[in-house]
mmCIF file of C-alpha atoms in Angstrom:
data_model
loop_
_atom_site.group_PDB
_atom_site.id
_atom_site.type_symbol
_atom_site.label_atom_id
_atom_site.label_comp_id
_atom_site.label_asym_id
_atom_site.label_seq_id
_atom_site.Cartn_x
_atom_site.Cartn_y
_atom_site.Cartn_z
ATOM 1 C CA MET A 1 30.418 -13.973 17.917
ATOM 2 C CA ARG A 2 26.948 -12.639 16.796
ATOM 3 C CA ARG A 3 25.807 -13.260 13.312
ATOM 4 C CA SER A 4 24.058 -9.981 12.954
ATOM 5 C CA TYR A 5 25.106 -6.590 14.475
ATOM 6 C CA THR A 6 22.990 -4.969 17.073
ATOM 7 C CA HIS A 7 23.834 -1.746 18.925
ATOM 8 C CA LEU A 8 25.464 -1.982 22.431
ATOM 9 C CA ALA A 9 22.866 -1.889 25.221
ATOM 10 C CA VAL A 10 23.237 0.099 28.399
ATOM 11 C CA GLN A 11 24.032 -3.118 30.372
ATOM 12 C CA GLU A 12 26.900 -3.934 28.063
ATOM 13 C CA ARG A 13 28.328 -0.363 28.392
ATOM 14 C CA ALA A 14 28.290 -0.722 32.239
ATOM 15 C CA LEU A 15 30.197 -4.015 31.905
ATOM 16 C CA ILE A 16 32.724 -2.200 29.697
ATOM 17 C CA GLU A 17 33.282 0.420 32.231
ATOM 18 C CA THR A 18 33.516 -2.134 34.978
ATOM 19 C CA GLN A 19 35.992 -4.113 33.444
ATOM 20 C CA LEU A 20 38.188 -1.323 32.247
ATOM 21 C CA LYS A 21 38.365 -0.346 35.889
ATOM 22 C CA LEU A 22 39.709 -3.725 36.666
ATOM 23 C CA GLY A 23 42.426 -3.267 34.103
ATOM 24 C CA MET A 24 41.066 -5.714 31.241
ATOM 25 C CA SER A 25 42.047 -5.131 27.741
ATOM 26 C CA PRO A 26 39.561 -4.172 25.053
ATOM 27 C CA ALA A 27 39.979 -7.439 23.224
ATOM 28 C CA ALA A 28 39.357 -9.512 26.443
ATOM 29 C CA ILE A 29 36.248 -7.425 27.158
ATOM 30 C CA ALA A 30 35.005 -7.943 23.510
ATOM 31 C CA ALA A 31 35.485 -11.738 24.030
ATOM 32 C CA GLY A 32 33.485 -11.691 27.191
ATOM 33 C CA LEU A 33 30.704 -9.672 25.553
ATOM 34 C CA MET A 34 30.862 -11.935 22.490
ATOM 35 C CA ARG A 35 31.430 -8.862 20.361
ATOM 36 C CA ALA A 36 33.937 -7.947 17.699
ATOM 37 C CA PRO A 37 37.088 -6.206 19.209
ATOM 38 C CA SER A 38 36.518 -3.208 16.790
ATOM 39 C CA THR A 39 33.077 -2.767 18.388
ATOM 40 C CA VAL A 40 34.380 -2.353 21.885
ATOM 41 C CA THR A 41 37.502 -0.344 20.518
ATOM 42 C CA ARG A 42 35.302 2.090 18.672
ATOM 43 C CA GLU A 43 32.772 2.581 21.590
ATOM 44 C CA ILE A 44 35.582 3.366 24.182
ATOM 45 C CA ARG A 45 37.603 5.626 21.834
ATOM 46 C CA ARG A 46 34.618 7.755 20.693
ATOM 47 C CA ASN A 47 33.675 8.277 24.399
ATOM 48 C CA GLY A 48 36.827 9.551 25.840
ATOM 49 C CA TRP A 49 38.927 6.412 26.721
ATOM 50 C CA LEU A 50 42.712 6.643 26.505
ATOM 51 C CA ALA A 51 45.115 3.733 26.698
ATOM 52 C CA PRO A 52 47.469 3.399 29.585
ATOM 53 C CA ALA A 53 50.400 4.512 27.535
ATOM 54 C CA GLU A 54 48.621 7.773 26.680
ATOM 55 C CA LEU A 55 47.384 8.245 30.253
ATOM 56 C CA SER A 56 51.027 7.934 31.546
ATOM 57 C CA ARG A 57 51.873 11.204 29.810
ATOM 58 C CA LEU A 58 48.955 13.044 31.308
ATOM 59 C CA GLY A 59 49.859 12.520 35.086
ATOM 60 C CA ARG A 60 46.955 11.205 37.196
ATOM 61 C CA THR A 61 45.515 7.951 35.839
ATOM 62 C CA ARG A 62 41.814 8.337 34.891
ATOM 63 C CA ILE A 63 39.209 5.825 36.108
ATOM 64 C CA ALA A 64 38.429 3.367 33.529
ATOM 65 C CA GLY A 65 40.431 5.308 30.977
ATOM 66 C CA GLY A 66 37.979 8.094 30.993
ATOM 67 C CA TYR A 67 35.221 5.926 29.753
ATOM 68 C CA ARG A 68 31.710 6.462 31.369
ATOM 69 C CA CYS A 69 28.790 4.052 30.354
ATOM 70 C CA VAL A 70 25.991 6.627 31.300
ATOM 71 C CA ALA A 71 27.585 9.422 29.097
ATOM 72 C CA ALA A 72 28.263 6.963 26.370
ATOM 73 C CA ASP A 73 24.733 5.618 26.303
ATOM 74 C CA ARG A 74 23.208 9.114 26.318
ATOM 75 C CA ARG A 75 25.400 10.162 23.504
ATOM 76 C CA ALA A 76 24.433 6.976 21.387
ATOM 77 C CA ARG A 77 20.770 7.806 21.845
ATOM 78 C CA LEU A 78 21.183 11.257 20.756
ATOM 79 C CA LEU A 79 23.012 10.229 17.722
ATOM 80 C CA ALA A 80 20.416 7.478 16.882
ATOM 81 C CA ALA A 81 17.748 10.237 16.861
ATOM 82 C CA LYS A 82 19.574 12.516 14.533
ATOM 83 C CA PRO A 83 19.419 11.387 10.857
ATOM 84 C CA ARG A 84 22.754 11.247 9.145
ATOM 85 C CA VAL A 85 21.323 12.385 5.928
ATOM 86 C CA ALA A 86 18.941 15.487 5.402
ATOM 87 C CA ARG A 87 15.366 14.294 5.059
ATOM 88 C CA LYS A 88 13.901 14.896 1.623
ATOM 89 C CA LEU A 89 10.292 15.110 2.734
ATOM 90 C CA ILE A 90 9.913 17.661 5.440
ATOM 91 C CA LEU A 91 6.471 19.137 6.760
ATOM 92 C CA GLY A 92 5.718 22.279 4.639
ATOM 93 C CA ASN A 93 8.532 22.029 1.876
ATOM 94 C CA PRO A 94 7.551 22.001 -1.765
ATOM 95 C CA LEU A 95 7.795 18.163 -1.969
ATOM 96 C CA TRP A 96 5.535 17.887 1.126
ATOM 97 C CA ILE A 97 2.861 20.059 -0.595
ATOM 98 C CA VAL A 98 2.983 17.858 -3.814
ATOM 99 C CA VAL A 99 2.772 14.723 -1.795
ATOM 100 C CA VAL A 100 -0.401 15.784 0.143
ATOM 101 C CA ASP A 101 -1.915 17.173 -3.098
ATOM 102 C CA HIS A 102 -1.507 13.553 -4.577
ATOM 103 C CA LEU A 103 -3.055 12.120 -1.424
ATOM 104 C CA ARG A 104 -5.976 14.220 -1.909
ATOM 105 C CA HIS A 105 -6.320 12.960 -5.581
ATOM 106 C CA GLY A 106 -6.674 9.459 -4.023
ATOM 107 C CA LEU A 107 -3.135 8.090 -4.643
ATOM 108 C CA SER A 108 -1.290 5.769 -2.138
ATOM 109 C CA PRO A 109 2.168 6.558 -1.048
ATOM 110 C CA ALA A 110 3.606 3.880 -3.556
ATOM 111 C CA GLN A 111 1.703 5.419 -6.436
ATOM 112 C CA ILE A 112 2.782 8.903 -5.438
ATOM 113 C CA GLY A 113 6.411 7.807 -5.690
ATOM 114 C CA SER A 114 6.001 6.025 -8.963
ATOM 115 C CA THR A 115 3.962 9.176 -10.425
ATOM 116 C CA LEU A 116 6.806 11.625 -9.400
ATOM 117 C CA ALA A 117 9.357 9.315 -10.973
ATOM 118 C CA ARG A 118 7.583 9.481 -14.325
ATOM 119 C CA MET A 119 7.350 13.093 -14.512
ATOM 120 C CA PRO A 120 9.513 15.331 -17.004
ATOM 121 C CA ASP A 121 11.420 16.399 -13.917
ATOM 122 C CA PRO A 122 11.539 13.069 -12.164
ATOM 123 C CA VAL A 123 11.882 12.895 -8.218
ATOM 124 C CA GLN A 124 13.029 9.783 -6.593
ATOM 125 C CA LEU A 125 10.922 9.374 -3.383
ATOM 126 C CA SER A 126 10.337 6.007 -1.523
ATOM 127 C CA TYR A 127 6.822 5.157 -0.404
ATOM 128 C CA GLU A 128 8.357 4.211 3.074
ATOM 129 C CA THR A 129 9.561 7.933 3.147
ATOM 130 C CA ILE A 130 6.084 9.105 2.891
ATOM 131 C CA TYR A 131 4.617 6.562 5.416
ATOM 132 C CA THR A 132 7.348 7.494 7.899
ATOM 133 C CA ALA A 133 6.620 11.209 7.453
ATOM 134 C CA LEU A 134 2.916 10.715 7.948
ATOM 135 C CA TYR A 135 3.033 8.264 10.862
ATOM 136 C CA THR A 136 5.750 10.049 12.892
ATOM 137 C CA MET A 137 3.884 13.337 12.950
ATOM 138 C CA PRO A 138 2.945 14.610 16.275
ATOM 139 C CA ARG A 139 -0.623 13.783 17.313
ATOM 140 C CA GLY A 140 -3.090 16.468 16.471
ATOM 141 C CA HIS A 141 -5.681 17.703 13.951
ATOM 142 C CA LEU A 142 -3.074 18.042 11.213
ATOM 143 C CA ARG A 143 -2.020 14.412 11.577
ATOM 144 C CA SER A 144 -5.630 13.159 11.665
ATOM 145 C CA SER A 145 -6.510 15.074 8.732
ATOM 146 C CA LEU A 146 -3.609 13.714 6.583
ATOM 147 C CA LEU A 147 -4.171 10.106 7.733
ATOM 148 C CA ALA A 148 -7.870 10.569 6.735
ATOM 149 C CA LEU A 149 -6.604 10.874 3.325
ATOM 150 C CA MET A 150 -4.927 7.557 3.361
ATOM 151 C CA ARG A 151 -6.696 4.687 1.556
ATOM 152 C CA ARG A 152 -7.391 2.595 4.660
ATOM 153 C CA ARG A 153 -7.380 5.361 7.031
ATOM 154 C CA HIS A 154 -5.498 3.381 9.727
ATOM 155 C CA ARG A 155 -4.009 5.352 12.713
ATOM 156 C CA ALA A 156 -1.022 3.016 12.458
ATOM 157 C CA ARG A 157 0.387 0.566 9.863
ATOM 158 C CA ARG A 158 -0.795 -2.941 10.640
ATOM 159 C CA PRO A 159 -1.043 -6.261 8.824
ATOM 160 C CA HIS A 160 -4.144 -7.516 7.125
ATOM 161 C CA ARG A 161 -6.343 -9.764 9.260
ATOM 162 C CA ARG A 162 -7.989 -12.760 7.761
ATOM 163 C CA GLN A 163 -11.775 -12.862 7.578
ATOM 164 C CA ASP A 164 -13.909 -16.012 7.442
ATOM 165 C CA GLY A 165 -16.404 -16.213 4.556
ATOM 166 C CA ARG A 166 -20.009 -17.053 4.968
ATOM 167 C CA SER A 167 -22.046 -19.682 3.249
ATOM 168 C CA LYS A 168 -23.593 -18.684 -0.108
ATOM 169 C CA PRO A 169 -26.774 -20.043 -1.706
ATOM 170 C CA SER A 170 -26.456 -22.249 -4.738
ATOM 171 C CA ILE A 171 -26.813 -20.917 -8.219
ATOM 172 C CA PRO A 172 -28.823 -22.817 -10.891
ATOM 173 C CA GLU A 173 -26.786 -24.142 -13.789
ATOM 174 C CA MET A 174 -23.601 -22.519 -12.624
ATOM 175 C CA THR A 175 -20.116 -23.193 -14.070
ATOM 176 C CA LEU A 176 -17.472 -23.422 -11.446
ATOM 177 C CA ILE A 177 -14.130 -21.525 -11.695
ATOM 178 C CA ASP A 178 -12.310 -24.795 -12.379
ATOM 179 C CA GLN A 179 -13.745 -24.975 -15.884
ATOM 180 C CA ARG A 180 -12.228 -21.631 -16.962
ATOM 181 C CA SER A 181 -9.909 -21.984 -19.925
ATOM 182 C CA VAL A 182 -6.027 -21.386 -19.633
ATOM 183 C CA GLU A 183 -6.284 -17.873 -21.362
ATOM 184 C CA ILE A 184 -8.589 -16.723 -18.515
ATOM 185 C CA ARG A 185 -6.547 -18.270 -15.776
ATOM 186 C CA MET A 186 -3.259 -16.962 -17.041
ATOM 187 C CA ARG A 187 -4.666 -13.655 -17.948
ATOM 188 C CA LEU A 188 -3.208 -13.866 -21.450
ATOM 189 C CA ILE A 189 -5.697 -11.387 -23.138
ATOM 190 C CA PRO A 190 -7.958 -8.647 -21.876
ATOM 191 C CA GLY A 191 -11.718 -9.088 -21.807
ATOM 192 C CA HIS A 192 -12.009 -11.292 -18.665
ATOM 193 C CA TRP A 193 -13.563 -9.600 -15.637
ATOM 194 C CA GLU A 194 -14.209 -10.318 -11.983
ATOM 195 C CA GLY A 195 -17.327 -9.018 -10.389
ATOM 196 C CA ASP A 196 -18.710 -8.453 -6.893
ATOM 197 C CA LEU A 197 -20.828 -6.130 -4.757
ATOM 198 C CA ILE A 198 -19.773 -3.490 -2.343
ATOM 199 C CA ILE A 199 -22.387 -3.297 0.454
ATOM 200 C CA GLY A 200 -23.486 0.016 2.068
ATOM 201 C CA LYS A 201 -24.837 1.005 5.497
ATOM 202 C CA GLY A 202 -27.211 -1.445 7.162
ATOM 203 C CA ASN A 203 -26.839 -3.813 4.211
ATOM 204 C CA LEU A 204 -29.512 -1.726 2.588
ATOM 205 C CA SER A 205 -27.593 -0.428 -0.461
ATOM 206 C CA GLN A 206 -24.977 -1.845 -2.919
ATOM 207 C CA VAL A 207 -22.725 -1.007 -5.795
ATOM 208 C CA GLY A 208 -21.577 -3.525 -8.365
ATOM 209 C CA THR A 209 -17.851 -3.720 -9.128
ATOM 210 C CA LEU A 210 -16.223 -5.106 -12.373
ATOM 211 C CA VAL A 211 -12.340 -5.433 -12.607
ATOM 212 C CA GLU A 212 -10.654 -6.585 -15.853
ATOM 213 C CA ARG A 213 -8.264 -9.306 -14.864
ATOM 214 C CA THR A 214 -5.284 -8.293 -17.201
ATOM 215 C CA THR A 215 -5.206 -4.500 -16.956
ATOM 216 C CA PRO A 216 -6.949 -4.222 -14.146
ATOM 217 C CA PHE A 217 -9.469 -1.673 -15.446
ATOM 218 C CA VAL A 218 -12.488 -0.897 -13.052
ATOM 219 C CA ALA A 219 -16.056 -0.284 -13.865
ATOM 220 C CA LEU A 220 -18.721 0.562 -11.269
ATOM 221 C CA VAL A 221 -22.438 -0.455 -11.565
ATOM 222 C CA LYS A 222 -25.233 1.468 -9.799
ATOM 223 C CA LEU A 223 -27.809 -0.914 -8.346
ATOM 224 C CA THR A 224 -31.089 0.138 -6.899
ATOM 225 C CA SER A 225 -31.419 -3.351 -5.302
ATOM 226 C CA SER A 226 -29.506 -6.633 -5.017
ATOM 227 C CA LYS A 227 -32.379 -8.603 -6.643
ATOM 228 C CA ALA A 228 -31.140 -11.024 -9.314
ATOM 229 C CA ASP A 229 -33.093 -9.482 -12.262
ATOM 230 C CA VAL A 230 -32.047 -5.839 -11.250
ATOM 231 C CA THR A 231 -28.386 -6.925 -11.030
ATOM 232 C CA ALA A 232 -28.515 -8.709 -14.312
ATOM 233 C CA GLN A 233 -29.990 -5.520 -16.148
ATOM 234 C CA ALA A 234 -27.449 -3.210 -14.491
ATOM 235 C CA PHE A 235 -24.411 -5.348 -15.176
ATOM 236 C CA THR A 236 -25.558 -5.703 -18.752
ATOM 237 C CA GLU A 237 -25.737 -1.979 -19.265
ATOM 238 C CA ILE A 238 -22.201 -1.461 -18.060
ATOM 239 C CA LEU A 239 -20.585 -4.479 -19.863
ATOM 240 C CA ASN A 240 -22.172 -3.362 -23.301
ATOM 241 C CA ARG A 241 -20.286 -0.140 -22.983
ATOM 242 C CA PHE A 242 -17.336 -2.096 -24.158
ATOM 243 C CA ASP A 243 -16.411 -3.812 -27.406
ATOM 244 C CA SER A 244 -17.239 -7.507 -27.718
ATOM 245 C CA GLN A 245 -13.537 -8.366 -27.610
ATOM 246 C CA LEU A 246 -13.312 -6.738 -24.181
ATOM 247 C CA ARG A 247 -16.228 -8.664 -22.720
ATOM 248 C CA ARG A 248 -15.460 -12.280 -22.860
ATOM 249 C CA SER A 249 -16.179 -13.792 -19.339
ATOM 250 C CA MET A 250 -16.727 -12.676 -15.728
ATOM 251 C CA THR A 251 -16.089 -14.562 -12.479
ATOM 252 C CA PHE A 252 -18.374 -13.912 -9.568
ATOM 253 C CA ASP A 253 -18.946 -15.384 -6.093
ATOM 254 C CA GLN A 254 -22.013 -17.539 -5.265
ATOM 255 C CA GLY A 255 -24.271 -14.698 -4.234
ATOM 256 C CA SER A 256 -27.933 -15.018 -4.991
ATOM 257 C CA GLU A 257 -27.777 -11.514 -6.934
ATOM 258 C CA MET A 258 -26.234 -13.677 -9.712
ATOM 259 C CA ARG A 259 -28.983 -16.174 -10.096
ATOM 260 C CA HIS A 260 -30.018 -14.672 -13.521
ATOM 261 C CA HIS A 261 -26.494 -15.214 -15.009
ATOM 262 C CA LYS A 262 -27.951 -16.982 -17.941
ATOM 263 C CA THR A 263 -29.812 -13.783 -18.788
ATOM 264 C CA LEU A 264 -26.611 -11.745 -18.455
ATOM 265 C CA THR A 265 -24.845 -14.054 -20.794
ATOM 266 C CA ALA A 266 -27.540 -13.861 -23.319
ATOM 267 C CA ASN A 267 -27.536 -10.136 -23.248
ATOM 268 C CA THR A 268 -23.800 -9.525 -23.363
ATOM 269 C CA GLY A 269 -22.151 -12.645 -24.499
ATOM 270 C CA VAL A 270 -20.198 -12.884 -21.342
ATOM 271 C CA ASP A 271 -19.640 -16.319 -20.017
ATOM 272 C CA VAL A 272 -20.112 -16.390 -16.137
ATOM 273 C CA TYR A 273 -17.988 -18.554 -13.822
ATOM 274 C CA PHE A 274 -18.375 -19.046 -10.212
ATOM 275 C CA ALA A 275 -15.776 -19.176 -7.413
ATOM 276 C CA HIS A 276 -15.982 -21.776 -4.588
ATOM 277 C CA PRO A 277 -17.598 -20.920 -1.314
ATOM 278 C CA HIS A 278 -15.216 -19.366 1.317
ATOM 279 C CA ALA A 279 -12.462 -18.820 -1.245
ATOM 280 C CA PRO A 280 -12.004 -15.053 -1.830
ATOM 281 C CA TRP A 281 -8.466 -15.566 -2.973
ATOM 282 C CA GLU A 282 -10.065 -17.048 -6.238
ATOM 283 C CA ARG A 283 -11.017 -13.546 -7.093
ATOM 284 C CA GLY A 284 -8.077 -11.803 -5.584
ATOM 285 C CA ILE A 285 -8.174 -8.881 -7.923
ATOM 286 C CA SER A 286 -11.594 -8.030 -7.169
ATOM 287 C CA GLU A 287 -11.089 -8.323 -3.490
ATOM 288 C CA ASN A 288 -8.128 -5.947 -3.747
ATOM 289 C CA THR A 289 -9.947 -3.543 -5.800
ATOM 290 C CA ASN A 290 -12.944 -3.481 -3.298
ATOM 291 C CA GLY A 291 -10.440 -2.350 -0.655
ATOM 292 C CA LEU A 292 -9.146 0.464 -2.874
ATOM 293 C CA LEU A 293 -12.678 1.487 -3.582
ATOM 294 C CA ARG A 294 -13.488 1.857 0.126
ATOM 295 C CA GLN A 295 -11.433 5.200 0.075
ATOM 296 C CA TYR A 296 -14.384 6.495 -1.958
ATOM 297 C CA LEU A 297 -17.308 4.440 -0.882
ATOM 298 C CA PRO A 298 -16.546 4.057 2.917
ATOM 299 C CA LYS A 299 -18.241 1.470 5.133
ATOM 300 C CA GLY A 300 -21.203 2.720 6.703
ATOM 301 C CA THR A 301 -22.166 5.056 3.726
ATOM 302 C CA ASP A 302 -25.633 4.958 1.984
ATOM 303 C CA LEU A 303 -24.254 3.917 -1.516
ATOM 304 C CA SER A 304 -27.774 4.506 -3.038
ATOM 305 C CA LEU A 305 -27.002 8.398 -2.897
ATOM 306 C CA PHE A 306 -24.242 7.877 -5.627
ATOM 307 C CA SER A 307 -25.343 8.431 -9.224
ATOM 308 C CA GLN A 308 -23.807 6.380 -12.127
ATOM 309 C CA ASP A 309 -21.970 9.471 -13.306
ATOM 310 C CA GLN A 310 -20.357 9.823 -9.754
ATOM 311 C CA LEU A 311 -19.448 6.074 -9.837
ATOM 312 C CA ASP A 312 -18.012 6.647 -13.232
ATOM 313 C CA ASP A 313 -15.806 9.404 -11.903
ATOM 314 C CA ILE A 314 -14.609 7.167 -9.048
ATOM 315 C CA ALA A 315 -13.724 4.395 -11.414
ATOM 316 C CA TRP A 316 -11.866 6.754 -13.548
ATOM 317 C CA ARG A 317 -9.795 8.071 -10.612
ATOM 318 C CA LEU A 318 -8.727 4.372 -10.057
ATOM 319 C CA ASN A 319 -8.015 3.669 -13.738
ATOM 320 C CA THR A 320 -5.784 6.678 -14.031
ATOM 321 C CA GLN A 321 -3.649 5.755 -11.041
ATOM 322 C CA PRO A 322 -0.324 3.997 -11.567
ATOM 323 C CA ARG A 323 -0.313 0.398 -10.236
ATOM 324 C CA LYS A 324 2.704 -1.488 -9.035
ATOM 325 C CA THR A 325 1.595 -4.789 -10.626
ATOM 326 C CA LEU A 326 1.588 -3.008 -14.009
ATOM 327 C CA GLY A 327 5.151 -1.584 -13.695
ATOM 328 C CA TRP A 328 3.706 1.668 -12.343
ATOM 329 C CA LYS A 329 1.472 2.140 -15.552
ATOM 330 C CA ALA A 330 -2.117 3.087 -15.086
ATOM 331 C CA PRO A 331 -4.891 0.777 -16.049
ATOM 332 C CA ALA A 332 -6.319 3.112 -18.563
ATOM 333 C CA GLU A 333 -2.988 3.142 -20.443
ATOM 334 C CA LEU A 334 -3.313 -0.627 -21.182
ATOM 335 C CA PHE A 335 -7.119 -1.022 -21.451
ATOM 336 C CA LEU A 336 -8.108 1.920 -23.533
ATOM 337 C CA PRO A 337 -7.165 2.178 -27.148
ATOM 338 C CA GLU A 338 -3.624 3.469 -27.949
ATOM 339 C CA ASP A 339 -3.247 7.220 -27.303
ATOM 340 C CA ALA A 340 -6.734 7.409 -25.713
ATOM 341 C CA PHE A 341 -5.060 8.242 -22.289
ATOM 342 C CA ASP A 342 -1.762 10.220 -21.749
ATOM 343 C CA PHE A 343 -0.349 9.585 -18.356
ATOM 344 C CA VAL A 344 1.978 12.601 -18.284
ATOM 345 C CA GLN A 345 -0.490 14.889 -19.728
ATOM 346 C CA HIS A 346 -3.133 13.804 -17.131
ATOM 347 C CA TRP A 347 -0.883 14.163 -14.027
ATOM 348 C CA SER A 348 1.384 17.055 -15.002
ATOM 349 C CA PRO A 349 -1.276 19.882 -14.390
ATOM 350 C CA LYS A 350 -1.788 18.353 -10.831
ATOM 351 C CA ILE A 351 1.895 18.975 -9.987
ATOM 352 C CA ASN A 352 3.037 22.429 -8.995
ATOM 353 C CA HIS A 353 6.042 22.944 -11.166
ATOM 354 C CA VAL A 354 8.343 24.386 -8.473
ATOM 355 C CA ALA A 355 11.855 23.209 -7.346
ATOM 356 C CA LEU A 356 10.696 20.084 -5.557
ATOM 357 C CA VAL A 357 14.172 19.216 -4.372
ATOM 358 C CA PRO A 358 17.010 21.533 -3.485
#
């Protein structure tokens, strides 16, 4: 007997018809197929089979009791393609319009589901429902335009691929990540950041990224070059926007742009720690955030064209989006002072208050 159920294949249905013609009982057929007797019984009953006792009252005996494997397989395929429950998300309905509008605001399917659930009139919508609705659309301009709104812009859902790191130059007087205190490693209090660079077209432009490890609140840094002195000055200006209690440490990779980390520490009070070479998982929050930022700063883009104000606007978009790791709260809710950001007040105007569900 099989441990997990699978639908009958056309070959099994053909065997059922043949063995019924030979006069075998449904129980014997099920044993030969290593199926539960109820599986075979339901299959033949729902497809016109009658027991010999029933056939005797009808006159002429029907071949295989009236069961036909080709017709049964065709019926099964048609029923499998027809949903048993009416779909909640249908192209063009009010809920579809709301989902597309949230995609245009930069939210992922999971974030859309959590946002709708937190509204005054909550709607329960699984992110898998959104993915299914988008990726099962017919090929064409509409499908391409909607998939272009997705964060990764993949034409199909696919697993992440591992990328090998490259060697990094040594940094003078650097403190390795191993020497971080417990409160930094465990993310017990806010104020500890992870930093990195996003590289633009032709490796000729770059934007600095800062992600607070506890919240994770994002700040972006405009860089005119990746030189160490320019990087130290630009990161200093952004970090000094925050109170001293919210700028305690920063973890960076061993890129040459952070050679002046001592200057950065002197100007901000931020202790700088360095991850090991070829170990991006040691700054996992930063790596994940860089992937999210690629929705707004795509690869192959000249990042020098973005002003600091534009980068602040992009960071604010991420900081107001609900995050699964935060119990679907937004980073701004946790990082900013209490009552400085109201999630419902921020997102309610972006939702068309019509009947989202029947």
